[in-house]
Amino acid sequence: ILKIKLKMNQGAVLLPYGCREKKGLRLVLPVIALFCLIALIFSSAPGKTVRAAPAGYVDGRLMLVGDPAKRPAEVNYYQNGRLADWSALKWTDGPNDQGKAAVLTGDGDYIGVGGDQLKIGRMTLTGWINWQGTASNNDDDMYNQRLFTLSNGEEAYITLIPFIHDPETTDQKGELNGLRLTCKFFGESANTFDLFEGLEPSPVSNNLPLHQWHHFAVKADTMALRLYIDGVMWFEKKFLKNISDFNADSLMIGSGLWDEPTLNAWLADVYLYDSALSDSQIKILASGEDPKNDGTQAEKTTYLPTKPPPTTTAPPETLPTATETEQIDENTGTFYGVPLFGLQIIAGVIAGFFLLSIGMSVIYLRKRHNAAEKQIHSEEDRG
């Protein structure tokens, strides 16, 4: 076993101790370290898949709601917890009357997938929703509906609620009165949290508006859990876990694990990606374009520009739409508050150090070899 020793000969050179006379082995440690750093840089890049995609994924994504005639065999329709025929699912026109949208009635129906399709390290769940609110005469039925629930029983789950009013749950800004993203990881307190935008007691809320098409995306990239509405990030929480750590066996679109009303909404273009899309790719999705065309110019869509401002629970007026285009820049997120591109710069500097170390090792070896040859020739001359 090689012991590592830091030598200061002709500069900082990393040497395997005990192998000074073996020139090849002197370079082993710097080369190994360099390859590790390169792997680290590429593994932190956005949109990279941790493992090969399971069955049903096409081009890195699993279609949950899309073309009714092209449903993957792994995706199913359920009514009251029982598997139902896919043909029983009703459809309507999608956003801007383009494509088709699945109609979830709020009467115990939802779309589900499980098994190997959820054994992925990173994920982005995206789609369009036109929330219809309560499906009954009871207004309370609009609370606690679940847009989705990814789970391994009640011990590990991620779930998104379009609207919940809970005066007992507060943050520094006020009480919970709107969107709520909740995560629990096998009882670990550090990884059990609620994400919401608190409000002072008021007749308004920051729930997902009713009777309008809005784009949503939930991303988990082994560093953070993030929620995007119409291409804008609303919530972010550091979360150093792989989705595969959940060992999830169920993804329900429109339902949860609890005895609560199911989702009453129209859903279109709902996909599960086996990678963490970049912020720019999510913006492109929210503009109605394909994120695989990343780097193209996309029109600004109608979205809330910064933090979610209060909106009434009744259908609000349509927000103005900007028609100008913008070049979308990459934003790969943060790690403990440090941008990933900064970490890559640091890794590049370290890699440069090791390259310099290799170069100096070669120079040092050549000088030592030349000095040894001169000493041999000198001894031969004296002989």
mmCIF file of C-alpha atoms in Angstrom:
data_model
loop_
_atom_site.group_PDB
_atom_site.id
_atom_site.type_symbol
_atom_site.label_atom_id
_atom_site.label_comp_id
_atom_site.label_asym_id
_atom_site.label_seq_id
_atom_site.Cartn_x
_atom_site.Cartn_y
_atom_site.Cartn_z
ATOM 1 C CA ILE A 1 0.000 0.000 0.000
ATOM 2 C CA LEU A 2 1.382 3.366 -0.993
ATOM 3 C CA LYS A 3 1.641 6.048 1.646
ATOM 4 C CA ILE A 4 1.164 9.556 0.312
ATOM 5 C CA LYS A 5 3.810 12.114 1.135
ATOM 6 C CA LEU A 6 3.925 15.780 0.193
ATOM 7 C CA LYS A 7 7.392 16.674 -1.060
ATOM 8 C CA MET A 8 8.627 20.160 -1.715
ATOM 9 C CA ASN A 9 11.228 19.436 -4.338
ATOM 10 C CA GLN A 10 11.391 21.897 -7.175
ATOM 11 C CA GLY A 11 7.906 23.018 -6.106
ATOM 12 C CA ALA A 12 4.902 21.255 -4.614
ATOM 13 C CA VAL A 13 4.882 17.705 -5.972
ATOM 14 C CA LEU A 14 2.683 14.855 -4.720
ATOM 15 C CA LEU A 15 4.779 11.668 -4.500
ATOM 16 C CA PRO A 16 3.995 8.089 -3.527
ATOM 17 C CA TYR A 17 6.386 7.452 -0.643
ATOM 18 C CA GLY A 18 8.814 4.623 -1.257
ATOM 19 C CA CYS A 19 8.581 4.854 -5.054
ATOM 20 C CA ARG A 20 11.020 7.660 -5.697
ATOM 21 C CA GLU A 21 13.107 5.592 -8.071
ATOM 22 C CA LYS A 22 10.122 4.362 -10.104
ATOM 23 C CA LYS A 23 9.307 7.163 -12.460
ATOM 24 C CA GLY A 24 5.923 5.869 -13.584
ATOM 25 C CA LEU A 25 4.588 5.479 -10.072
ATOM 26 C CA ARG A 26 5.513 9.072 -9.191
ATOM 27 C CA LEU A 27 2.658 10.243 -11.419
ATOM 28 C CA VAL A 28 -0.008 7.821 -10.216
ATOM 29 C CA LEU A 29 -1.522 10.016 -7.505
ATOM 30 C CA PRO A 30 -1.809 13.236 -9.555
ATOM 31 C CA VAL A 31 -3.360 11.351 -12.487
ATOM 32 C CA ILE A 32 -5.918 9.588 -10.284
ATOM 33 C CA ALA A 33 -6.801 12.857 -8.547
ATOM 34 C CA LEU A 34 -7.199 14.620 -11.881
ATOM 35 C CA PHE A 35 -9.603 11.997 -13.193
ATOM 36 C CA CYS A 36 -11.616 12.191 -9.953
ATOM 37 C CA LEU A 37 -11.923 15.964 -10.302
ATOM 38 C CA ILE A 38 -13.026 15.693 -13.926
ATOM 39 C CA ALA A 39 -15.653 13.144 -12.917
ATOM 40 C CA LEU A 40 -16.848 15.486 -10.152
ATOM 41 C CA ILE A 41 -17.201 18.410 -12.554
ATOM 42 C CA PHE A 42 -19.169 16.427 -15.110
ATOM 43 C CA SER A 43 -21.343 14.708 -12.502
ATOM 44 C CA SER A 44 -22.489 18.093 -11.150
ATOM 45 C CA ALA A 45 -23.556 19.336 -14.577
ATOM 46 C CA PRO A 46 -27.323 19.830 -14.989
ATOM 47 C CA GLY A 47 -29.387 17.341 -16.933
ATOM 48 C CA LYS A 48 -27.077 14.380 -16.293
ATOM 49 C CA THR A 49 -28.633 11.028 -15.499
ATOM 50 C CA VAL A 50 -27.368 9.036 -12.534
ATOM 51 C CA ARG A 51 -28.205 5.659 -14.061
ATOM 52 C CA ALA A 52 -29.672 4.169 -17.207
ATOM 53 C CA ALA A 53 -33.316 5.103 -17.708
ATOM 54 C CA PRO A 54 -35.872 2.453 -16.687
ATOM 55 C CA ALA A 55 -38.449 1.070 -19.087
ATOM 56 C CA GLY A 56 -40.947 3.553 -20.507
ATOM 57 C CA TYR A 57 -38.575 6.510 -20.698
ATOM 58 C CA VAL A 58 -38.063 8.004 -24.136
ATOM 59 C CA ASP A 59 -35.327 10.590 -24.591
ATOM 60 C CA GLY A 60 -34.888 10.769 -20.823
ATOM 61 C CA ARG A 61 -38.538 11.293 -19.890
ATOM 62 C CA LEU A 62 -41.592 9.236 -19.018
ATOM 63 C CA MET A 63 -44.903 10.527 -20.391
ATOM 64 C CA LEU A 64 -47.564 10.504 -17.672
ATOM 65 C CA VAL A 65 -50.106 12.658 -19.517
ATOM 66 C CA GLY A 66 -49.698 13.411 -23.203
ATOM 67 C CA ASP A 67 -50.980 11.846 -26.403
ATOM 68 C CA PRO A 68 -53.875 9.608 -25.263
ATOM 69 C CA ALA A 69 -52.973 7.051 -27.914
ATOM 70 C CA LYS A 70 -49.306 6.770 -26.858
ATOM 71 C CA ARG A 71 -49.605 5.996 -23.155
ATOM 72 C CA PRO A 72 -46.617 3.996 -21.863
ATOM 73 C CA ALA A 73 -47.616 0.580 -20.539
ATOM 74 C CA GLU A 74 -46.116 1.519 -17.155
ATOM 75 C CA VAL A 75 -48.619 4.390 -16.612
ATOM 76 C CA ASN A 76 -52.128 3.578 -15.380
ATOM 77 C CA TYR A 77 -55.449 5.196 -14.506
ATOM 78 C CA TYR A 78 -57.084 4.508 -11.146
ATOM 79 C CA GLN A 79 -60.547 5.073 -9.734
ATOM 80 C CA ASN A 80 -61.093 4.840 -5.977
ATOM 81 C CA GLY A 81 -57.769 3.088 -5.533
ATOM 82 C CA ARG A 82 -58.464 0.416 -8.130
ATOM 83 C CA LEU A 83 -56.937 -0.012 -11.553
ATOM 84 C CA ALA A 84 -59.344 1.247 -14.234
ATOM 85 C CA ASP A 85 -59.344 1.019 -17.984
ATOM 86 C CA TRP A 86 -57.361 3.839 -19.605
ATOM 87 C CA SER A 87 -60.266 4.464 -21.974
ATOM 88 C CA ALA A 88 -62.352 5.593 -18.977
ATOM 89 C CA LEU A 89 -60.118 8.660 -18.559
ATOM 90 C CA LYS A 90 -61.793 11.728 -20.054
ATOM 91 C CA TRP A 91 -59.990 14.317 -22.173
ATOM 92 C CA THR A 92 -60.396 17.964 -23.152
ATOM 93 C CA ASP A 93 -58.391 20.566 -25.063
ATOM 94 C CA GLY A 94 -54.949 21.462 -23.721
ATOM 95 C CA PRO A 95 -53.348 24.900 -23.170
ATOM 96 C CA ASN A 96 -54.146 27.333 -25.991
ATOM 97 C CA ASP A 97 -56.439 24.636 -27.425
ATOM 98 C CA GLN A 98 -53.373 22.637 -28.453
ATOM 99 C CA GLY A 99 -53.065 18.964 -27.730
ATOM 100 C CA LYS A 100 -55.145 17.051 -25.213
ATOM 101 C CA ALA A 101 -55.535 17.381 -21.455
ATOM 102 C CA ALA A 102 -56.598 14.631 -19.068
ATOM 103 C CA VAL A 103 -59.651 15.444 -16.943
ATOM 104 C CA LEU A 104 -59.348 14.383 -13.305
ATOM 105 C CA THR A 105 -62.781 14.760 -11.768
ATOM 106 C CA GLY A 106 -61.935 14.966 -8.057
ATOM 107 C CA ASP A 107 -64.063 11.855 -7.517
ATOM 108 C CA GLY A 108 -61.365 9.384 -6.477
ATOM 109 C CA ASP A 109 -59.504 9.174 -9.794
ATOM 110 C CA TYR A 110 -55.788 9.694 -10.416
ATOM 111 C CA ILE A 111 -52.912 8.630 -12.679
ATOM 112 C CA GLY A 112 -50.191 6.445 -11.218
ATOM 113 C CA VAL A 113 -46.855 4.801 -11.910
ATOM 114 C CA GLY A 114 -44.596 2.709 -9.725
ATOM 115 C CA GLY A 115 -41.874 0.099 -9.624
ATOM 116 C CA ASP A 116 -38.639 0.495 -11.528
ATOM 117 C CA GLN A 117 -39.802 3.701 -13.239
ATOM 118 C CA LEU A 118 -39.058 5.577 -9.986
ATOM 119 C CA LYS A 119 -35.569 4.152 -9.409
ATOM 120 C CA ILE A 120 -33.798 7.301 -10.562
ATOM 121 C CA GLY A 121 -31.207 9.478 -8.823
ATOM 122 C CA ARG A 122 -32.386 12.898 -9.987
ATOM 123 C CA MET A 123 -35.752 13.966 -11.283
ATOM 124 C CA THR A 124 -37.855 16.762 -12.705
ATOM 125 C CA LEU A 125 -41.632 16.405 -12.705
ATOM 126 C CA THR A 126 -43.249 18.924 -15.030
ATOM 127 C CA GLY A 127 -46.618 19.630 -16.597
ATOM 128 C CA TRP A 128 -49.520 22.002 -17.145
ATOM 129 C CA ILE A 129 -52.474 22.258 -14.779
ATOM 130 C CA ASN A 130 -55.817 24.009 -15.020
ATOM 131 C CA TRP A 131 -57.134 23.662 -11.476
ATOM 132 C CA GLN A 132 -60.908 23.535 -11.142
ATOM 133 C CA GLY A 133 -61.106 23.822 -7.346
ATOM 134 C CA THR A 134 -63.806 21.946 -5.477
ATOM 135 C CA ALA A 135 -65.665 19.128 -7.199
ATOM 136 C CA SER A 136 -68.580 19.289 -4.780
ATOM 137 C CA ASN A 137 -70.754 21.843 -3.016
ATOM 138 C CA ASN A 138 -68.340 21.779 -0.084
ATOM 139 C CA ASP A 139 -65.703 24.504 -0.457
ATOM 140 C CA ASP A 140 -63.460 22.683 2.022
ATOM 141 C CA ASP A 141 -62.930 19.993 -0.629
ATOM 142 C CA MET A 142 -60.615 22.346 -2.485
ATOM 143 C CA TYR A 143 -58.153 22.214 0.410
ATOM 144 C CA ASN A 144 -55.641 19.387 0.669
ATOM 145 C CA GLN A 145 -56.017 18.209 -2.907
ATOM 146 C CA ARG A 146 -52.700 16.799 -4.095
ATOM 147 C CA LEU A 147 -51.199 17.659 -7.441
ATOM 148 C CA PHE A 148 -48.810 14.738 -6.959
ATOM 149 C CA THR A 149 -47.378 12.458 -4.285
ATOM 150 C CA LEU A 150 -44.111 10.544 -4.691
ATOM 151 C CA SER A 151 -43.829 8.086 -1.830
ATOM 152 C CA ASN A 152 -42.659 4.996 -0.075
ATOM 153 C CA GLY A 153 -45.583 4.749 2.321
ATOM 154 C CA GLU A 154 -46.039 7.475 4.915
ATOM 155 C CA GLU A 155 -42.401 7.322 6.028
ATOM 156 C CA ALA A 156 -40.920 8.951 2.922
ATOM 157 C CA TYR A 157 -42.713 11.213 0.480
ATOM 158 C CA ILE A 158 -42.776 14.456 -1.500
ATOM 159 C CA THR A 159 -46.201 15.977 -2.122
ATOM 160 C CA LEU A 160 -47.529 19.236 -3.621
ATOM 161 C CA ILE A 161 -50.819 20.831 -2.530
ATOM 162 C CA PRO A 162 -52.298 23.601 -4.759
ATOM 163 C CA PHE A 163 -54.076 25.285 -1.846
ATOM 164 C CA ILE A 164 -54.228 24.743 1.912
ATOM 165 C CA HIS A 165 -55.214 27.149 4.674
ATOM 166 C CA ASP A 166 -53.689 26.292 8.048
ATOM 167 C CA PRO A 167 -53.453 29.174 10.571
ATOM 168 C CA GLU A 168 -51.451 26.952 12.946
ATOM 169 C CA THR A 169 -48.623 26.504 10.418
ATOM 170 C CA THR A 170 -46.658 29.749 10.124
ATOM 171 C CA ASP A 171 -43.349 31.216 9.101
ATOM 172 C CA GLN A 172 -41.825 34.655 9.683
ATOM 173 C CA LYS A 173 -44.245 36.191 7.178
ATOM 174 C CA GLY A 174 -47.448 34.711 8.479
ATOM 175 C CA GLU A 175 -49.694 31.691 8.199
ATOM 176 C CA LEU A 176 -49.868 29.008 5.561
ATOM 177 C CA ASN A 177 -52.468 30.078 3.024
ATOM 178 C CA GLY A 178 -51.675 28.758 -0.434
ATOM 179 C CA LEU A 179 -49.283 26.390 -2.189
ATOM 180 C CA ARG A 180 -47.468 23.851 -0.032
ATOM 181 C CA LEU A 181 -44.632 21.485 -0.939
ATOM 182 C CA THR A 182 -43.978 18.925 1.795
ATOM 183 C CA CYS A 183 -41.129 16.424 2.083
ATOM 184 C CA LYS A 184 -40.471 13.694 4.631
ATOM 185 C CA PHE A 185 -37.517 11.322 4.547
ATOM 186 C CA PHE A 186 -37.835 8.281 6.803
ATOM 187 C CA GLY A 187 -38.374 10.302 9.950
ATOM 188 C CA GLU A 188 -35.128 12.305 9.695
ATOM 189 C CA SER A 189 -35.981 15.700 11.187
ATOM 190 C CA ALA A 190 -33.364 17.474 9.059
ATOM 191 C CA ASN A 191 -35.073 16.169 5.930
ATOM 192 C CA THR A 192 -38.690 16.711 6.959
ATOM 193 C CA PHE A 193 -39.942 20.133 5.946
ATOM 194 C CA ASP A 194 -42.735 22.279 4.529
ATOM 195 C CA LEU A 195 -42.148 24.857 1.813
ATOM 196 C CA PHE A 196 -44.704 27.649 1.575
ATOM 197 C CA GLU A 197 -44.978 31.429 1.457
ATOM 198 C CA GLY A 198 -46.571 32.629 4.686
ATOM 199 C CA LEU A 199 -49.096 35.474 4.707
ATOM 200 C CA GLU A 200 -50.642 37.637 7.373
ATOM 201 C CA PRO A 201 -54.332 36.842 8.018
ATOM 202 C CA SER A 202 -56.073 38.170 4.949
ATOM 203 C CA PRO A 203 -58.869 37.335 2.496
ATOM 204 C CA VAL A 204 -56.224 36.691 -0.167
ATOM 205 C CA SER A 205 -53.871 33.748 -0.622
ATOM 206 C CA ASN A 206 -51.022 32.585 -2.821
ATOM 207 C CA ASN A 207 -52.722 29.411 -3.963
ATOM 208 C CA LEU A 208 -52.539 28.127 -7.511
ATOM 209 C CA PRO A 209 -55.170 30.223 -9.355
ATOM 210 C CA LEU A 210 -58.341 28.548 -10.545
ATOM 211 C CA HIS A 211 -59.534 28.061 -14.136
ATOM 212 C CA GLN A 212 -56.215 29.067 -15.707
ATOM 213 C CA TRP A 213 -53.439 27.096 -17.325
ATOM 214 C CA HIS A 214 -50.192 27.260 -15.346
ATOM 215 C CA HIS A 215 -46.968 25.349 -15.722
ATOM 216 C CA PHE A 216 -45.406 23.573 -12.755
ATOM 217 C CA ALA A 217 -42.066 21.838 -12.222
ATOM 218 C CA VAL A 218 -40.602 20.111 -9.188
ATOM 219 C CA LYS A 219 -36.880 19.366 -9.362
ATOM 220 C CA ALA A 220 -34.634 17.296 -7.091
ATOM 221 C CA ASP A 221 -30.971 17.258 -8.113
ATOM 222 C CA THR A 222 -29.171 15.703 -5.080
ATOM 223 C CA MET A 223 -28.496 19.207 -3.735
ATOM 224 C CA ALA A 224 -31.895 20.883 -3.393
ATOM 225 C CA LEU A 225 -35.620 20.441 -3.820
ATOM 226 C CA ARG A 226 -37.203 23.231 -5.874
ATOM 227 C CA LEU A 227 -40.686 24.214 -7.023
ATOM 228 C CA TYR A 228 -41.229 26.306 -10.156
ATOM 229 C CA ILE A 229 -44.502 27.903 -11.237
ATOM 230 C CA ASP A 230 -44.610 29.200 -14.831
ATOM 231 C CA GLY A 231 -40.835 28.980 -15.095
ATOM 232 C CA VAL A 232 -40.129 30.941 -11.894
ATOM 233 C CA MET A 233 -38.664 29.299 -8.796
ATOM 234 C CA TRP A 234 -40.990 29.757 -5.798
ATOM 235 C CA PHE A 235 -39.430 27.510 -3.189
ATOM 236 C CA GLU A 236 -35.968 26.047 -2.627
ATOM 237 C CA LYS A 237 -34.636 23.819 0.132
ATOM 238 C CA LYS A 238 -31.190 22.262 0.413
ATOM 239 C CA PHE A 239 -31.732 18.529 0.197
ATOM 240 C CA LEU A 240 -28.657 16.343 -0.228
ATOM 241 C CA LYS A 241 -30.469 13.172 -1.233
ATOM 242 C CA ASN A 242 -30.975 11.109 -4.352
ATOM 243 C CA ILE A 243 -34.557 10.385 -5.309
ATOM 244 C CA SER A 244 -33.486 6.740 -5.313
ATOM 245 C CA ASP A 245 -32.811 7.088 -1.565
ATOM 246 C CA PHE A 246 -36.580 7.281 -1.080
ATOM 247 C CA ASN A 247 -36.921 3.829 -2.605
ATOM 248 C CA ALA A 248 -40.238 5.184 -3.887
ATOM 249 C CA ASP A 249 -42.778 2.631 -5.040
ATOM 250 C CA SER A 250 -45.558 5.016 -6.069
ATOM 251 C CA LEU A 251 -46.068 8.268 -7.945
ATOM 252 C CA MET A 252 -49.680 9.435 -7.926
ATOM 253 C CA ILE A 253 -50.730 12.364 -10.102
ATOM 254 C CA GLY A 254 -53.822 13.846 -8.489
ATOM 255 C CA SER A 255 -53.867 11.951 -5.206
ATOM 256 C CA GLY A 256 -52.058 11.298 -1.939
ATOM 257 C CA LEU A 257 -51.676 8.746 0.821
ATOM 258 C CA TRP A 258 -54.352 10.213 3.004
ATOM 259 C CA ASP A 259 -58.133 10.174 3.018
ATOM 260 C CA GLU A 260 -58.538 13.505 1.249
ATOM 261 C CA PRO A 261 -60.299 14.775 -1.877
ATOM 262 C CA THR A 262 -58.500 13.849 -5.078
ATOM 263 C CA LEU A 263 -57.478 16.494 -7.592
ATOM 264 C CA ASN A 264 -60.147 18.237 -9.644
ATOM 265 C CA ALA A 265 -58.129 19.568 -12.572
ATOM 266 C CA TRP A 266 -57.170 19.308 -16.207
ATOM 267 C CA LEU A 267 -53.609 18.140 -16.804
ATOM 268 C CA ALA A 268 -51.500 18.309 -19.956
ATOM 269 C CA ASP A 269 -47.969 17.340 -20.963
ATOM 270 C CA VAL A 270 -47.040 15.831 -17.607
ATOM 271 C CA TYR A 271 -43.598 14.217 -17.803
ATOM 272 C CA LEU A 272 -41.186 12.673 -15.326
ATOM 273 C CA TYR A 273 -37.569 13.318 -16.351
ATOM 274 C CA ASP A 274 -34.809 11.057 -15.068
ATOM 275 C CA SER A 275 -32.550 14.101 -14.725
ATOM 276 C CA ALA A 276 -32.547 17.531 -13.113
ATOM 277 C CA LEU A 277 -33.418 20.065 -15.807
ATOM 278 C CA SER A 278 -31.639 23.411 -15.679
ATOM 279 C CA ASP A 279 -33.532 26.600 -14.872
ATOM 280 C CA SER A 280 -33.361 27.641 -18.514
ATOM 281 C CA GLN A 281 -34.804 24.320 -19.673
ATOM 282 C CA ILE A 282 -37.698 24.736 -17.241
ATOM 283 C CA LYS A 283 -38.323 28.258 -18.566
ATOM 284 C CA ILE A 284 -38.369 26.893 -22.097
ATOM 285 C CA LEU A 285 -40.886 24.258 -21.022
ATOM 286 C CA ALA A 286 -43.062 26.951 -19.435
ATOM 287 C CA SER A 287 -42.991 28.850 -22.733
ATOM 288 C CA GLY A 288 -44.474 25.844 -24.508
ATOM 289 C CA GLU A 289 -41.258 24.738 -26.198
ATOM 290 C CA ASP A 290 -39.236 21.524 -25.982
ATOM 291 C CA PRO A 291 -36.399 21.798 -23.407
ATOM 292 C CA LYS A 292 -34.252 19.555 -25.576
ATOM 293 C CA ASN A 293 -33.779 22.674 -27.728
ATOM 294 C CA ASP A 294 -31.904 24.271 -24.808
ATOM 295 C CA GLY A 295 -30.110 27.487 -25.694
ATOM 296 C CA THR A 296 -32.701 28.723 -28.172
ATOM 297 C CA GLN A 297 -34.572 31.974 -27.730
ATOM 298 C CA ALA A 298 -37.992 31.578 -26.180
ATOM 299 C CA GLU A 299 -40.811 34.037 -25.745
ATOM 300 C CA LYS A 300 -41.539 35.141 -22.229
ATOM 301 C CA THR A 301 -44.621 33.402 -20.989
ATOM 302 C CA THR A 302 -47.195 34.749 -18.543
ATOM 303 C CA TYR A 303 -45.696 34.171 -15.118
ATOM 304 C CA LEU A 304 -45.205 35.804 -11.768
ATOM 305 C CA PRO A 305 -41.832 37.568 -11.971
ATOM 306 C CA THR A 306 -40.398 37.080 -8.476
ATOM 307 C CA LYS A 307 -41.857 35.820 -5.204
ATOM 308 C CA PRO A 308 -45.457 34.643 -5.427
ATOM 309 C CA PRO A 309 -47.662 37.674 -4.767
ATOM 310 C CA PRO A 310 -51.123 37.231 -3.249
ATOM 311 C CA THR A 311 -53.896 36.264 -5.634
ATOM 312 C CA THR A 312 -57.564 35.849 -4.875
ATOM 313 C CA THR A 313 -59.047 32.382 -4.839
ATOM 314 C CA ALA A 314 -61.483 33.496 -7.533
ATOM 315 C CA PRO A 315 -60.150 33.507 -11.100
ATOM 316 C CA PRO A 316 -57.877 36.598 -11.251
ATOM 317 C CA GLU A 317 -57.457 38.818 -14.254
ATOM 318 C CA THR A 318 -55.046 37.520 -16.841
ATOM 319 C CA LEU A 319 -51.550 38.811 -16.266
ATOM 320 C CA PRO A 320 -50.032 40.847 -19.119
ATOM 321 C CA THR A 321 -47.884 38.852 -21.487
ATOM 322 C CA ALA A 322 -44.562 40.187 -22.732
ATOM 323 C CA THR A 323 -43.970 39.426 -26.398
ATOM 324 C CA GLU A 324 -40.287 40.216 -26.535
ATOM 325 C CA THR A 325 -37.809 37.355 -26.549
ATOM 326 C CA GLU A 326 -34.862 36.807 -24.297
ATOM 327 C CA GLN A 327 -31.782 34.633 -24.379
ATOM 328 C CA ILE A 328 -32.056 32.351 -21.382
ATOM 329 C CA ASP A 329 -28.887 31.848 -19.367
ATOM 330 C CA GLU A 330 -27.929 28.670 -17.575
ATOM 331 C CA ASN A 331 -28.514 28.539 -13.846
ATOM 332 C CA THR A 332 -27.520 25.246 -12.337
ATOM 333 C CA GLY A 333 -28.465 25.978 -8.716
ATOM 334 C CA THR A 334 -26.439 26.224 -5.558
ATOM 335 C CA PHE A 335 -24.665 24.005 -3.058
ATOM 336 C CA TYR A 336 -24.799 25.373 0.505
ATOM 337 C CA GLY A 337 -25.287 28.801 -1.037
ATOM 338 C CA VAL A 338 -22.342 28.527 -3.461
ATOM 339 C CA PRO A 339 -23.313 28.551 -7.170
ATOM 340 C CA LEU A 340 -22.390 25.345 -8.949
ATOM 341 C CA PHE A 341 -20.429 27.218 -11.578
ATOM 342 C CA GLY A 342 -18.293 28.577 -8.722
ATOM 343 C CA LEU A 343 -17.637 25.059 -7.513
ATOM 344 C CA GLN A 344 -16.646 24.076 -11.020
ATOM 345 C CA ILE A 345 -14.214 26.993 -11.169
ATOM 346 C CA ILE A 346 -12.704 25.889 -7.867
ATOM 347 C CA ALA A 347 -12.468 22.319 -9.142
ATOM 348 C CA GLY A 348 -10.804 23.637 -12.294
ATOM 349 C CA VAL A 349 -8.216 25.524 -10.239
ATOM 350 C CA ILE A 350 -7.488 22.376 -8.234
ATOM 351 C CA ALA A 351 -7.237 20.378 -11.444
ATOM 352 C CA GLY A 352 -4.801 22.996 -12.742
ATOM 353 C CA PHE A 353 -2.697 22.519 -9.632
ATOM 354 C CA PHE A 354 -2.485 18.802 -10.267
ATOM 355 C CA LEU A 355 -1.583 19.374 -13.911
ATOM 356 C CA LEU A 356 1.160 21.714 -12.763
ATOM 357 C CA SER A 357 2.235 19.093 -10.245
ATOM 358 C CA ILE A 358 2.502 16.508 -13.008
ATOM 359 C CA GLY A 359 4.529 18.854 -15.164
ATOM 360 C CA MET A 360 6.883 19.707 -12.324
ATOM 361 C CA SER A 361 7.220 16.006 -11.486
ATOM 362 C CA VAL A 362 8.339 15.324 -15.051
ATOM 363 C CA ILE A 363 10.827 18.199 -14.951
ATOM 364 C CA TYR A 364 12.141 17.037 -11.597
ATOM 365 C CA LEU A 365 12.533 13.461 -12.850
ATOM 366 C CA ARG A 366 14.417 14.631 -15.924
ATOM 367 C CA LYS A 367 16.771 16.792 -13.869
ATOM 368 C CA ARG A 368 17.416 13.955 -11.466
ATOM 369 C CA HIS A 369 17.995 11.540 -14.335
ATOM 370 C CA ASN A 370 20.419 13.958 -16.011
ATOM 371 C CA ALA A 371 22.232 14.508 -12.714
ATOM 372 C CA ALA A 372 22.532 10.748 -12.221
ATOM 373 C CA GLU A 373 23.944 10.317 -15.735
ATOM 374 C CA LYS A 374 26.478 13.077 -15.152
ATOM 375 C CA GLN A 375 27.534 11.417 -11.907
ATOM 376 C CA ILE A 376 27.975 8.078 -13.693
ATOM 377 C CA HIS A 377 30.022 9.669 -16.481
ATOM 378 C CA SER A 378 32.124 11.516 -13.901
ATOM 379 C CA GLU A 379 32.878 8.288 -12.032
ATOM 380 C CA GLU A 380 33.763 6.572 -15.315
ATOM 381 C CA ASP A 381 36.127 9.428 -16.219
ATOM 382 C CA ARG A 382 37.841 9.185 -12.838
ATOM 383 C CA GLY A 383 38.083 5.404 -13.288
#
